[in-house]
Amino acid sequence: MTERAPLSRKLSAIAESATLKVDAKAKALQADGRPVISYAAGEPDFATPAFVVDAAAEALRDPANFRYTPAAGLPVLREAIAAKTLRDSGLEVEPTQVIVTNGGKQAVYQAFQTVVNPGDEVLLPAPYWTTYPEAIALADGVPVEVFAGADQEYKVTVDQLEAARTDRTTVLVFVSPSNPTGAVYTAEETRAIGEWALAHGIWVVTDEIYQNLVYAGARAISIVEAVPELAGQTLLVNGVAKTYAMTGWRVGWMVGPKDAVKLAQNLQSHLSSNVNNIAQRAALAALTGPQTEAEGFRLAFDRRRSLIIDELSKIDGITVPSPGGAFYVYPDVNGLLGREWAGKTPTTSLELADLILDEAEVAVVPGEAFGPSGYLRMSYALGDDALLEGVRRLQRLFA
């Protein structure tokens, strides 16, 4: 008998999402009755606003929503996204420059498919969201990490980017506020990076899904607002998941030049066609309806941000830069490595995360998922009581 042909080598090289893996493990332990507190998932614990749910319920009564609709998205939703892009990113676009996707993650995937050719190098500031390098690899690109540590507040500089640039560099990933660090680039820092990319003809893929979750007077200025001339070589990725507590609704989008969006639209027409119409109607309500509840979410995140920074900072061996946005802290835990805790001596943040789960029943994501070892990502998008209890368990473990 002839041996079966092999599976895809490209897909075999792709790693499972580390954040989802840790979250799934935590939920499995919780289902078994263990009192695990998880800081793993980047998911608001709030319910989706009721008026958004009502809009979805109303959409269920319209038979037009039971049919295929344009692959690029409902025209009325694309108009609303164009309006949001002008309001929050300072970029005036036509609805034809918008494509609605199944969550921000599909937008990220399609963005790289649109602007990356085989062998192209993509500059990837680290720490980075775990999906970026895999999505780049799926587009046959080569991710090139550019690391900025806690001493730089996890923000790369133009000098670092220039040092990493080669004649094969065609794309830069720019994320502010950042997942996993919560770092927010200043207007001056953003402008400098945008002008550098413009000067070298480099595409920018900018993930703005956390742009409305900023604190302490910070503003996440879009790179196309800082450098308007860059709009012709920038793809903006966004969605309703984080701001409106709509992670499960799966509605994101990509905005960019018409020729690039046309390519992404062609891809989506074969890949998935239109996004669920009921979810699109819900997203439309979220973007055009009252923003009171979304602002309440942001204020709650800000309160939790202050709490987790204060409490983590009490642990000797942990350094916690103050994040300006998103809902993550990214403590530097190198001071805990190489020391004995509960009879074990972790030497990497991966080993430290395993120790924390085993001994304190707290789930965190190790820095290896986002770049170099020596860090942990902790989401503070969970209830206040659980957030405080989890950190106190860490305080007891590392006392």
PDB file of N, CA and C in Angstrom, residues 253-285:
ATOM      1  N   TRP A 253     -12.411  44.496  11.258  1.00  0.00           N
ATOM      2  CA  TRP A 253     -12.332  45.101   9.931  1.00  0.00           C
ATOM      3  C   TRP A 253     -10.903  45.505   9.600  1.00  0.00           C
ATOM      4  N   MET A 254     -10.696  45.729   8.322  1.00  0.00           N
ATOM      5  CA  MET A 254      -9.439  46.251   7.806  1.00  0.00           C
ATOM      6  C   MET A 254      -9.752  47.458   6.952  1.00  0.00           C
ATOM      7  N   VAL A 255      -8.956  48.513   7.096  1.00  0.00           N
ATOM      8  CA  VAL A 255      -9.105  49.740   6.322  1.00  0.00           C
ATOM      9  C   VAL A 255      -7.787  50.012   5.621  1.00  0.00           C
ATOM     10  N   GLY A 256      -7.852  50.441   4.362  1.00  0.00           N
ATOM     11  CA  GLY A 256      -6.613  50.725   3.651  1.00  0.00           C
ATOM     12  C   GLY A 256      -6.850  51.290   2.277  1.00  0.00           C
ATOM     13  N   PRO A 257      -5.789  51.433   1.485  1.00  0.00           N
ATOM     14  CA  PRO A 257      -5.925  51.904   0.111  1.00  0.00           C
ATOM     15  C   PRO A 257      -6.848  50.991  -0.696  1.00  0.00           C
ATOM     16  N   LYS A 258      -7.537  51.562  -1.671  1.00  0.00           N
ATOM     17  CA  LYS A 258      -8.535  50.791  -2.410  1.00  0.00           C
ATOM     18  C   LYS A 258      -7.961  49.556  -3.083  1.00  0.00           C
ATOM     19  N   ASP A 259      -6.753  49.669  -3.642  1.00  0.00           N
ATOM     20  CA  ASP A 259      -6.203  48.510  -4.350  1.00  0.00           C
ATOM     21  C   ASP A 259      -5.880  47.377  -3.387  1.00  0.00           C
ATOM     22  N   ALA A 260      -5.399  47.720  -2.196  1.00  0.00           N
ATOM     23  CA  ALA A 260      -5.097  46.683  -1.200  1.00  0.00           C
ATOM     24  C   ALA A 260      -6.372  46.057  -0.665  1.00  0.00           C
ATOM     25  N   VAL A 261      -7.376  46.872  -0.384  1.00  0.00           N
ATOM     26  CA  VAL A 261      -8.647  46.350   0.129  1.00  0.00           C
ATOM     27  C   VAL A 261      -9.311  45.463  -0.916  1.00  0.00           C
ATOM     28  N   LYS A 262      -9.158  45.801  -2.190  1.00  0.00           N
ATOM     29  CA  LYS A 262      -9.733  44.964  -3.255  1.00  0.00           C
ATOM     30  C   LYS A 262      -9.112  43.568  -3.231  1.00  0.00           C
ATOM     31  N   LEU A 263      -7.786  43.490  -3.032  1.00  0.00           N
ATOM     32  CA  LEU A 263      -7.140  42.182  -2.939  1.00  0.00           C
ATOM     33  C   LEU A 263      -7.668  41.396  -1.747  1.00  0.00           C
ATOM     34  N   ALA A 264      -7.791  42.058  -0.604  1.00  0.00           N
ATOM     35  CA  ALA A 264      -8.306  41.378   0.588  1.00  0.00           C
ATOM     36  C   ALA A 264      -9.747  40.938   0.389  1.00  0.00           C
ATOM     37  N   GLN A 265     -10.513  41.745  -0.313  1.00  0.00           N
ATOM     38  CA  GLN A 265     -11.909  41.388  -0.594  1.00  0.00           C
ATOM     39  C   GLN A 265     -11.975  40.153  -1.483  1.00  0.00           C
ATOM     40  N   ASN A 266     -11.106  40.090  -2.483  1.00  0.00           N
ATOM     41  CA  ASN A 266     -11.069  38.906  -3.343  1.00  0.00           C
ATOM     42  C   ASN A 266     -10.736  37.660  -2.529  1.00  0.00           C
ATOM     43  N   LEU A 267      -9.755  37.787  -1.627  1.00  0.00           N
ATOM     44  CA  LEU A 267      -9.395  36.661  -0.766  1.00  0.00           C
ATOM     45  C   LEU A 267     -10.578  36.245   0.095  1.00  0.00           C
ATOM     46  N   GLN A 268     -11.231  37.210   0.735  1.00  0.00           N
ATOM     47  CA  GLN A 268     -12.332  36.870   1.642  1.00  0.00           C
ATOM     48  C   GLN A 268     -13.508  36.264   0.893  1.00  0.00           C
ATOM     49  N   SER A 269     -13.705  36.650  -0.365  1.00  0.00           N
ATOM     50  CA  SER A 269     -14.812  36.091  -1.136  1.00  0.00           C
ATOM     51  C   SER A 269     -14.662  34.588  -1.312  1.00  0.00           C
ATOM     52  N   HIS A 270     -13.422  34.108  -1.286  1.00  0.00           N
ATOM     53  CA  HIS A 270     -13.172  32.672  -1.383  1.00  0.00           C
ATOM     54  C   HIS A 270     -12.994  32.026  -0.012  1.00  0.00           C
ATOM     55  N   LEU A 271     -12.497  32.786   0.951  1.00  0.00           N
ATOM     56  CA  LEU A 271     -12.172  32.239   2.257  1.00  0.00           C
ATOM     57  C   LEU A 271     -13.391  32.066   3.149  1.00  0.00           C
ATOM     58  N   SER A 272     -14.212  33.116   3.277  1.00  0.00           N
ATOM     59  CA  SER A 272     -15.319  33.046   4.240  1.00  0.00           C
ATOM     60  C   SER A 272     -16.588  33.749   3.796  1.00  0.00           C
ATOM     61  N   SER A 273     -16.554  34.497   2.707  1.00  0.00           N
ATOM     62  CA  SER A 273     -17.691  35.322   2.292  1.00  0.00           C
ATOM     63  C   SER A 273     -18.038  36.322   3.390  1.00  0.00           C
ATOM     64  N   ASN A 274     -19.326  36.674   3.504  1.00  0.00           N
ATOM     65  CA  ASN A 274     -19.689  37.730   4.441  1.00  0.00           C
ATOM     66  C   ASN A 274     -19.656  37.257   5.889  1.00  0.00           C
ATOM     67  N   VAL A 275     -19.399  38.204   6.775  1.00  0.00           N
ATOM     68  CA  VAL A 275     -19.498  37.954   8.214  1.00  0.00           C
ATOM     69  C   VAL A 275     -20.974  37.786   8.570  1.00  0.00           C
ATOM     70  N   ASN A 276     -21.246  37.007   9.613  1.00  0.00           N
ATOM     71  CA  ASN A 276     -22.610  36.788  10.074  1.00  0.00           C
ATOM     72  C   ASN A 276     -23.385  38.111  10.112  1.00  0.00           C
ATOM     73  N   ASN A 277     -24.515  38.158   9.447  1.00  0.00           N
ATOM     74  CA  ASN A 277     -25.272  39.401   9.329  1.00  0.00           C
ATOM     75  C   ASN A 277     -25.822  39.902  10.660  1.00  0.00           C
ATOM     76  N   ILE A 278     -26.223  38.991  11.541  1.00  0.00           N
ATOM     77  CA  ILE A 278     -26.748  39.400  12.838  1.00  0.00           C
ATOM     78  C   ILE A 278     -25.643  40.097  13.639  1.00  0.00           C
ATOM     79  N   ALA A 279     -24.441  39.514  13.608  1.00  0.00           N
ATOM     80  CA  ALA A 279     -23.307  40.116  14.311  1.00  0.00           C
ATOM     81  C   ALA A 279     -22.946  41.464  13.695  1.00  0.00           C
ATOM     82  N   GLN A 280     -23.040  41.577  12.383  1.00  0.00           N
ATOM     83  CA  GLN A 280     -22.755  42.869  11.749  1.00  0.00           C
ATOM     84  C   GLN A 280     -23.741  43.936  12.209  1.00  0.00           C
ATOM     85  N   ARG A 281     -25.016  43.575  12.328  1.00  0.00           N
ATOM     86  CA  ARG A 281     -26.022  44.529  12.810  1.00  0.00           C
ATOM     87  C   ARG A 281     -25.735  44.927  14.263  1.00  0.00           C
ATOM     88  N   ALA A 282     -25.274  43.972  15.066  1.00  0.00           N
ATOM     89  CA  ALA A 282     -24.904  44.284  16.445  1.00  0.00           C
ATOM     90  C   ALA A 282     -23.716  45.245  16.476  1.00  0.00           C
ATOM     91  N   ALA A 283     -22.724  45.008  15.632  1.00  0.00           N
ATOM     92  CA  ALA A 283     -21.557  45.888  15.565  1.00  0.00           C
ATOM     93  C   ALA A 283     -21.964  47.297  15.129  1.00  0.00           C
ATOM     94  N   LEU A 284     -22.900  47.381  14.197  1.00  0.00           N
ATOM     95  CA  LEU A 284     -23.393  48.683  13.761  1.00  0.00           C
ATOM     96  C   LEU A 284     -24.008  49.445  14.936  1.00  0.00           C
ATOM     97  N   ALA A 285     -24.786  48.748  15.745  1.00  0.00           N
ATOM     98  CA  ALA A 285     -25.393  49.389  16.915  1.00  0.00           C
ATOM     99  C   ALA A 285     -24.318  49.859  17.894  1.00  0.00           C
TER     100      ALA A 285
END
